Short mmCIF file of C-alpha atoms and ligand atoms in Angstrom, two decimals:
data_model
loop_
_atom_site.label_atom_id
_atom_site.label_comp_id
_atom_site.label_asym_id
_atom_site.label_seq_id
_atom_site.Cartn_x
_atom_site.Cartn_y
_atom_site.Cartn_z
CA MET A 27 103.24 127.83 94.98
CA ILE A 28 102.12 126.53 98.39
CA PHE A 29 98.40 126.65 99.21
CA ASP A 30 96.44 126.33 102.40
CA THR A 31 94.20 123.66 100.85
CA ARG A 32 90.54 123.98 101.77
CA CYS A 33 88.24 120.95 101.56
CA LEU A 34 84.62 122.17 101.52
CA PRO A 35 81.30 120.36 101.17
CA ALA A 36 80.02 121.06 97.64
CA ASP A 37 77.23 123.59 98.18
CA ALA A 38 76.10 126.71 96.31
CA GLU A 39 78.71 128.90 98.01
CA SER A 40 81.74 126.63 97.53
CA LEU A 41 80.70 126.01 93.90
CA LEU A 42 80.79 129.76 93.22
CA LEU A 43 84.21 130.00 94.85
CA ALA A 44 85.46 127.04 92.78
CA ALA A 45 84.13 128.55 89.54
CA GLU A 46 85.82 131.86 90.36
CA LEU A 47 89.16 130.10 91.04
CA LEU A 48 88.86 128.25 87.71
CA ARG A 49 88.23 131.52 85.87
CA GLN A 50 91.39 132.92 87.51
CA GLY A 51 93.42 130.02 86.10
CA ARG A 52 93.66 128.08 89.39
CA VAL A 53 93.36 124.33 89.95
CA VAL A 54 90.34 122.88 91.81
CA ALA A 55 89.55 119.24 92.68
CA PHE A 56 85.97 118.08 92.22
CA PRO A 57 84.00 114.81 92.27
CA THR A 58 82.81 113.04 89.13
CA GLU A 59 80.92 109.74 88.86
CA THR A 60 84.20 107.95 87.98
CA VAL A 61 86.94 109.37 90.27
CA TYR A 62 87.83 112.84 91.61
CA GLY A 63 89.27 115.18 88.98
CA LEU A 64 91.89 117.92 89.20
CA GLY A 65 90.47 120.68 87.00
CA ALA A 66 91.70 123.86 85.32
CA ASP A 67 90.75 125.94 82.27
CA ALA A 68 91.66 123.65 79.33
CA LEU A 69 92.39 126.60 77.01
CA ASN A 70 94.70 128.41 79.45
CA GLU A 71 98.24 127.04 79.08
CA SER A 72 99.57 128.17 82.43
CA ALA A 73 96.48 126.83 84.23
CA VAL A 74 96.98 123.45 82.56
CA ARG A 75 100.69 123.48 83.48
CA ALA A 76 99.64 123.97 87.10
CA ILE A 77 97.71 120.65 86.93
CA PHE A 78 100.82 118.82 85.70
CA ALA A 79 102.86 120.44 88.48
CA ALA A 80 100.38 119.57 91.27
CA LYS A 81 100.20 115.95 90.10
CA GLU A 82 103.90 115.66 89.19
CA ARG A 83 102.51 114.21 85.98
CA PRO A 84 104.85 113.51 83.03
CA ALA A 85 104.24 116.13 80.31
CA ASP A 86 103.63 113.41 77.69
CA ASN A 87 100.42 112.21 79.39
CA PRO A 88 97.42 114.10 77.96
CA LEU A 89 94.39 115.36 79.91
CA ILE A 90 90.67 114.82 79.37
CA VAL A 91 88.61 117.96 78.68
CA HIS A 92 85.27 118.12 80.50
CA VAL A 93 82.17 119.98 79.27
CA TRP A 94 78.60 120.25 80.57
CA ARG A 95 77.00 120.67 77.15
CA ARG A 96 77.90 119.64 73.63
CA GLU A 97 77.88 123.17 72.24
CA GLN A 98 81.19 123.67 74.08
CA LEU A 99 82.87 121.25 71.63
CA SER A 100 82.36 123.57 68.70
CA GLY A 101 85.65 125.10 67.61
CA LEU A 102 87.67 122.65 69.74
CA CYS A 103 87.42 119.37 67.79
CA ALA A 104 85.99 117.69 64.69
CA VAL A 105 82.80 115.96 65.81
CA THR A 106 82.04 112.96 63.59
CA GLU A 107 78.66 111.37 63.03
CA ALA A 108 79.67 108.35 65.14
CA ALA A 109 80.63 110.75 67.93
CA GLU A 110 77.20 112.38 67.77
CA ARG A 111 75.46 109.03 68.13
CA LEU A 112 77.72 107.97 71.02
CA MET A 113 77.07 111.26 72.80
CA ASP A 114 73.31 110.74 72.30
CA ALA A 115 73.63 107.31 73.91
CA PHE A 116 76.16 107.81 76.71
CA TRP A 117 76.54 111.51 77.59
CA PRO A 118 76.54 112.67 80.24
CA GLY A 119 78.45 109.65 81.53
CA PRO A 120 81.75 107.76 81.85
CA LEU A 121 82.68 107.74 78.14
CA THR A 122 85.62 109.84 76.84
CA LEU A 123 85.83 110.39 73.08
CA LEU A 124 89.10 111.08 71.24
CA MET A 125 88.56 113.41 68.30
CA GLU A 126 90.81 115.48 66.05
CA LYS A 127 91.63 118.78 67.79
CA THR A 128 91.73 122.34 66.43
CA PRO A 129 94.63 124.77 67.13
CA LYS A 130 92.44 126.40 69.80
CA VAL A 131 93.26 123.54 72.18
CA PRO A 132 96.78 124.14 73.53
CA ASP A 133 99.39 121.43 73.00
CA VAL A 134 100.05 121.17 76.75
CA THR A 135 96.49 119.92 77.24
CA THR A 136 96.86 117.09 74.69
CA ALA A 137 100.57 116.48 75.36
CA GLY A 138 101.29 117.47 71.76
CA LEU A 139 98.89 114.88 70.27
CA PRO A 140 96.68 115.80 67.28
CA SER A 141 93.58 114.45 69.10
CA VAL A 142 91.75 115.77 72.13
CA ALA A 143 89.86 113.67 74.72
CA MET A 144 86.36 114.94 75.53
CA ARG A 145 83.90 113.90 78.23
CA SER A 146 80.71 115.18 79.82
CA PRO A 147 80.46 113.82 83.39
CA ASP A 148 77.07 113.06 84.92
CA HIS A 149 77.90 113.85 88.58
CA PRO A 150 75.67 116.72 89.78
CA VAL A 151 78.59 118.58 91.42
CA ALA A 152 80.80 118.26 88.34
CA ARG A 153 77.95 119.48 86.14
CA ALA A 154 77.11 122.40 88.40
CA LEU A 155 80.76 123.47 88.47
CA LEU A 156 81.21 123.17 84.68
CA LYS A 157 78.04 125.18 84.20
CA ALA A 158 79.01 127.85 86.76
CA CYS A 159 82.41 128.56 85.14
CA ASP A 160 81.23 127.76 81.60
CA LEU A 161 84.77 126.82 80.56
CA PRO A 162 86.03 123.56 79.06
CA ILE A 163 87.87 122.08 82.04
CA ALA A 164 90.93 119.84 81.63
CA ALA A 165 90.88 117.33 84.47
CA PRO A 166 92.97 114.22 85.04
CA SER A 167 92.41 112.10 88.14
CA ALA A 168 93.21 114.09 91.30
CA ASN A 169 95.94 111.75 92.62
CA ARG A 170 99.68 112.34 92.65
CA SER A 171 101.16 110.57 89.62
CA GLY A 172 101.64 106.84 90.28
CA ARG A 173 99.18 106.70 93.23
CA PRO A 174 95.75 105.03 92.96
CA SER A 175 93.05 107.39 91.65
CA PRO A 176 91.06 109.12 94.43
CA THR A 177 87.45 108.05 94.98
CA SER A 178 86.79 110.33 98.00
CA ALA A 179 87.71 113.88 99.02
CA ALA A 180 89.90 112.44 101.81
CA HIS A 181 92.02 110.62 99.20
CA VAL A 182 92.45 113.88 97.28
CA LEU A 183 93.50 115.73 100.43
CA GLU A 184 96.08 112.99 101.18
CA ASP A 185 97.73 113.58 97.79
CA MET A 186 97.07 117.30 97.16
CA ARG A 187 97.39 119.04 100.54
CA GLY A 188 99.37 122.27 100.04
CA ARG A 189 99.37 121.87 96.25
CA ILE A 190 95.94 123.29 95.29
CA PRO A 191 93.63 125.91 96.88
CA LEU A 192 90.33 123.97 96.95
CA ILE A 193 88.77 120.51 97.03
CA LEU A 194 84.98 120.19 96.61
CA ASP A 195 83.72 117.27 98.70
CA GLY A 196 80.84 115.44 97.00
CA GLY A 197 81.15 112.11 98.82
CA GLU A 198 82.28 108.77 97.36
CA CYS A 199 82.45 108.29 93.60
CA ARG A 200 79.84 105.87 92.24
CA VAL A 201 81.87 104.08 89.53
CA GLY A 202 85.30 104.14 91.18
CA VAL A 203 87.50 103.67 88.08
CA GLU A 204 88.23 106.22 85.34
CA SER A 205 86.13 106.65 82.19
CA THR A 206 86.25 104.48 79.08
CA VAL A 207 88.61 106.14 76.57
CA LEU A 208 87.41 105.54 72.99
CA ASP A 209 89.52 106.55 69.99
CA LEU A 210 87.31 107.80 67.16
CA THR A 211 90.12 109.03 64.89
CA GLY A 212 90.68 105.69 63.07
CA GLU A 213 88.57 103.38 60.88
CA ILE A 214 87.10 101.39 63.77
CA PRO A 215 86.21 102.89 67.19
CA THR A 216 88.84 101.49 69.57
CA VAL A 217 88.79 101.30 73.36
CA LEU A 218 92.18 102.48 74.66
CA ARG A 219 91.17 102.30 78.32
CA PRO A 220 88.18 100.24 79.52
CA GLY A 221 85.61 101.77 81.87
CA ALA A 222 81.96 101.49 82.83
CA VAL A 223 80.82 101.92 79.21
CA THR A 224 81.82 98.52 77.74
CA PRO A 225 82.94 97.61 74.19
CA ARG A 226 79.66 95.74 73.77
CA MET A 227 77.62 98.83 74.71
CA ILE A 228 79.66 100.90 72.21
CA ALA A 229 79.28 98.31 69.43
CA GLY A 230 75.52 98.46 70.04
CA ILE A 231 75.64 102.05 68.78
CA THR A 232 78.48 102.06 66.22
CA GLY A 233 78.19 98.46 64.95
CA GLN A 234 81.89 97.80 65.59
CA CYS A 235 84.24 98.31 68.51
CA ALA A 236 87.83 97.12 68.89
CA VAL A 237 89.86 96.91 72.11
CA ALA A 238 93.54 97.95 72.07
CA PRO A 239 95.73 94.90 72.88
CA SER A 240 97.63 96.89 75.52
CA VAL A 241 94.47 96.94 77.69
CA MET A 242 95.32 93.57 79.27
CA ARG A 243 99.03 93.12 78.65
CA PRO A 244 102.20 95.15 79.24
CA LEU A 245 103.65 97.12 76.33
CA MET A 246 106.32 95.28 74.40
CA GLU A 247 109.83 96.64 74.13
CA GLY A 248 109.74 99.56 71.64
CA GLU A 249 105.93 99.52 71.31
CA THR A 250 104.27 102.96 71.54
CA ALA A 251 101.26 103.28 73.81
CA PRO A 252 98.09 104.21 71.90
CA SER A 253 96.98 105.91 75.11
CA PRO A 254 100.02 107.51 76.76
CA GLY A 255 98.63 106.99 80.28
CA MET A 256 99.01 103.24 79.78
CA LYS A 257 102.78 103.37 79.54
CA HIS A 258 103.28 105.09 82.84
CA LYS A 259 103.35 103.18 86.09
CA HIS A 260 99.79 103.42 87.28
CA TYR A 261 97.50 102.43 90.11
CA ALA A 262 100.38 100.92 92.00
CA PRO A 263 100.10 100.13 95.71
CA LYS A 264 103.35 100.14 97.68
CA ALA A 265 103.11 96.39 98.25
CA LYS A 266 103.80 93.87 95.52
CA MET A 267 100.52 92.29 94.41
CA THR A 268 99.57 89.02 92.72
CA VAL A 269 96.09 88.35 91.28
CA TYR A 270 94.51 84.87 91.12
CA ILE A 271 91.61 83.98 88.82
CA GLY A 272 89.61 80.74 89.05
CA ALA A 273 86.85 78.94 90.94
CA ASP A 274 86.22 80.40 94.42
CA GLU A 275 87.41 77.30 96.37
CA ARG A 276 90.64 77.01 94.41
CA VAL A 277 91.41 80.72 94.74
CA ALA A 278 90.64 80.58 98.48
CA ARG A 279 93.08 77.69 98.94
CA VAL A 280 95.90 79.54 97.13
CA LEU A 281 95.21 82.75 99.08
CA ARG A 282 95.38 80.83 102.41
CA GLU A 283 98.62 79.07 101.44
CA GLN A 284 100.33 82.22 100.18
CA TYR A 285 99.24 84.21 103.23
CA ASP A 286 100.54 81.58 105.67
CA ARG A 287 103.99 81.48 104.11
CA THR A 288 104.40 85.27 103.71
CA GLU A 289 105.33 87.95 106.20
CA ASN A 290 103.01 90.98 106.56
CA ALA A 291 100.60 89.92 103.81
CA ALA A 292 96.98 90.91 103.21
CA LEU A 293 94.27 89.30 101.11
CA LEU A 294 91.75 90.93 98.80
CA ALA A 295 88.84 88.65 97.92
CA GLN A 296 85.25 88.59 96.78
CA THR A 297 82.67 88.79 99.56
CA GLN A 298 81.53 85.16 99.20
CA VAL A 299 85.14 83.96 99.56
CA LEU A 300 85.94 85.85 102.80
CA PRO A 301 84.42 83.12 105.07
CA LEU A 302 86.82 80.60 103.46
CA LEU A 303 89.87 82.63 104.55
CA GLY A 304 89.62 82.05 108.33
CA ASP A 305 90.93 84.80 110.58
CA ARG A 306 93.60 86.00 108.16
CA ARG A 307 93.85 89.74 107.33
CA ALA A 308 91.42 89.93 104.39
CA PHE A 309 89.46 92.71 102.68
CA SER A 310 86.36 92.52 100.51
CA ILE A 311 86.42 93.64 96.90
CA GLY A 312 82.63 93.15 96.60
CA SER A 313 80.90 90.34 94.79
CA THR A 314 80.49 91.77 91.27
CA PRO A 315 82.93 93.48 88.88
CA ALA A 316 81.02 96.77 89.35
CA GLU A 317 81.47 96.53 93.13
CA GLY A 318 85.11 95.62 92.54
CA ALA A 319 85.58 98.76 90.42
CA HIS A 320 83.91 100.86 93.12
CA LEU A 321 86.17 99.46 95.88
CA LEU A 322 89.55 98.71 94.25
CA PHE A 323 91.37 102.06 94.58
CA GLN A 324 90.02 102.60 98.10
CA ARG A 325 91.30 99.16 99.16
CA LEU A 326 94.75 99.79 97.61
CA ARG A 327 95.04 103.01 99.61
CA GLU A 328 93.90 101.26 102.81
CA MET A 329 96.60 98.60 102.37
CA ASP A 330 99.22 101.30 101.79
CA ASP A 331 98.10 103.00 105.02
CA LEU A 332 98.46 99.70 106.91
CA GLY A 333 102.01 99.23 105.60
CA VAL A 334 101.16 95.84 104.05
CA SER A 335 104.17 94.41 102.18
CA ARG A 336 102.48 91.72 100.04
CA ILE A 337 98.96 91.53 98.58
CA PHE A 338 97.31 88.37 97.27
CA ALA A 339 94.09 89.21 95.47
CA GLN A 340 91.19 87.48 93.77
CA GLY A 341 90.31 88.73 90.27
CA TRP A 342 87.64 88.18 87.63
CA GLU A 343 88.13 86.90 84.08
CA PRO A 344 89.13 90.07 82.16
CA GLU A 345 86.10 90.29 79.87
CA GLY A 346 82.71 92.01 79.58
CA ASP A 347 81.99 94.36 82.45
CA ALA A 348 85.04 93.02 84.38
CA LEU A 349 87.47 94.45 81.80
CA ALA A 350 87.63 97.87 83.52
CA VAL A 351 88.43 96.63 87.04
CA MET A 352 90.83 93.96 85.71
CA ASN A 353 92.74 96.50 83.58
CA ARG A 354 93.48 98.41 86.83
CA MET A 355 94.16 95.28 88.91
CA ALA A 356 96.55 93.99 86.24
CA ARG A 357 98.52 97.25 86.34
CA ALA A 358 98.48 97.39 90.14
CA ALA A 359 99.96 93.87 90.10
CA GLY A 360 102.51 94.63 87.37
CA PHE A 361 100.60 92.03 85.28
CA ASP A 362 101.36 89.26 87.80
CA ILE A 363 98.13 87.32 87.14
CA VAL A 364 97.79 83.58 87.76
CA HIS A 365 94.94 81.32 86.64
CA VAL A 366 94.33 78.56 89.20
P1 AMP B 408 93.32 110.57 83.61
O1 AMP B 408 92.61 111.85 83.37
O2 AMP B 408 94.28 110.57 84.72
O3 AMP B 408 92.31 109.49 83.68
O4 AMP B 408 94.17 110.37 82.31
C1 AMP B 408 93.62 110.62 81.04
C2 AMP B 408 94.04 109.54 80.12
O5 AMP B 408 93.28 109.64 78.91
C3 AMP B 408 95.49 109.65 79.69
O6 AMP B 408 96.36 109.01 80.58
C4 AMP B 408 95.47 108.94 78.33
O7 AMP B 408 95.67 107.56 78.53
C5 AMP B 408 94.06 109.21 77.81
N1 AMP B 408 94.08 110.29 76.81
C6 AMP B 408 93.76 111.59 76.99
N2 AMP B 408 93.91 112.28 75.86
C7 AMP B 408 94.35 111.42 74.93
C8 AMP B 408 94.73 111.51 73.56
N3 AMP B 408 94.65 112.67 72.90
N4 AMP B 408 95.16 110.40 72.94
C9 AMP B 408 95.22 109.22 73.58
N5 AMP B 408 94.89 109.05 74.89
C10 AMP B 408 94.47 110.13 75.55
MG1 MG B 409 94.96 109.23 86.23
#
């Protein structure tokens, strides 16, 4: 189906329209604190299929189900005691919990997996929309598959024009990378995808928290992805990208050298390093990992728009609160990371 996509400021009127479309089984894009989501009724198979179609998403990549209050989980999944405590601590917020699903959740939503991913976002527009339709809403990031996740309504329009009826514009997303995905179906809570809620914050509540090895390295031949999204090409800019980690002066020297010997290159560096790069084409990725997370996807899209053919970027050590941004940078660079 081809739509005349409307992009409306999120106000009382457009929220009602969006809720009505969701009840009719349509797909609507809306802002969350992480990235923009592409939502549809999670319990309506054909509505969920329409998300996969709009995104051109492989059918084996499951969706996250969004709720505005915990009561909506009842009948959909087995809520453990650890889950209750994590929800007390971090909901609403950027933490997705994997729990055992009931037959009420259609297989299309979970890509046939026995677990379902649940999250309660804390963005006021997302909450108002979830409340207005009062449905559990399946929503992956609102980009076309393989493109960087959208952190503004303009990014969504770029990818979704003609494919969905409505985009709610709620400004720029605060966090900028997707939620932490935490598997609660095993012995030890395990982070499958890092986000703003860190393993340390989780361990503070549950006592223990593991991180899946595939978070910072490519999957080995024959290895199955614990989180199917991780096996698909993700977050990729059109240009090939290399990431350098090390002391500012050393990284700056490598970035200058690489830039000068490469045609049509661009640099991505921390704010304090920009003055060391002369008048080369360079973009800021902020000065902290949180600023980096907020800016990364936007910068990747900007470089695509400029037709850059090679990106040399500065990264952070992939640990602590830098794990989320470095997980995305590593994938954007096809794991081409160099310590200098
Ligand atoms: P997105 O909504 O685009 O951020 O993608 C959601 C991601 O959550 C998927 O790509 C998976 O990596 C992860 N996910 C969702 N549901 C499950 C599940 N049942 N088991 C494992 N990972 C999941
Ligand atoms: Mg996504």
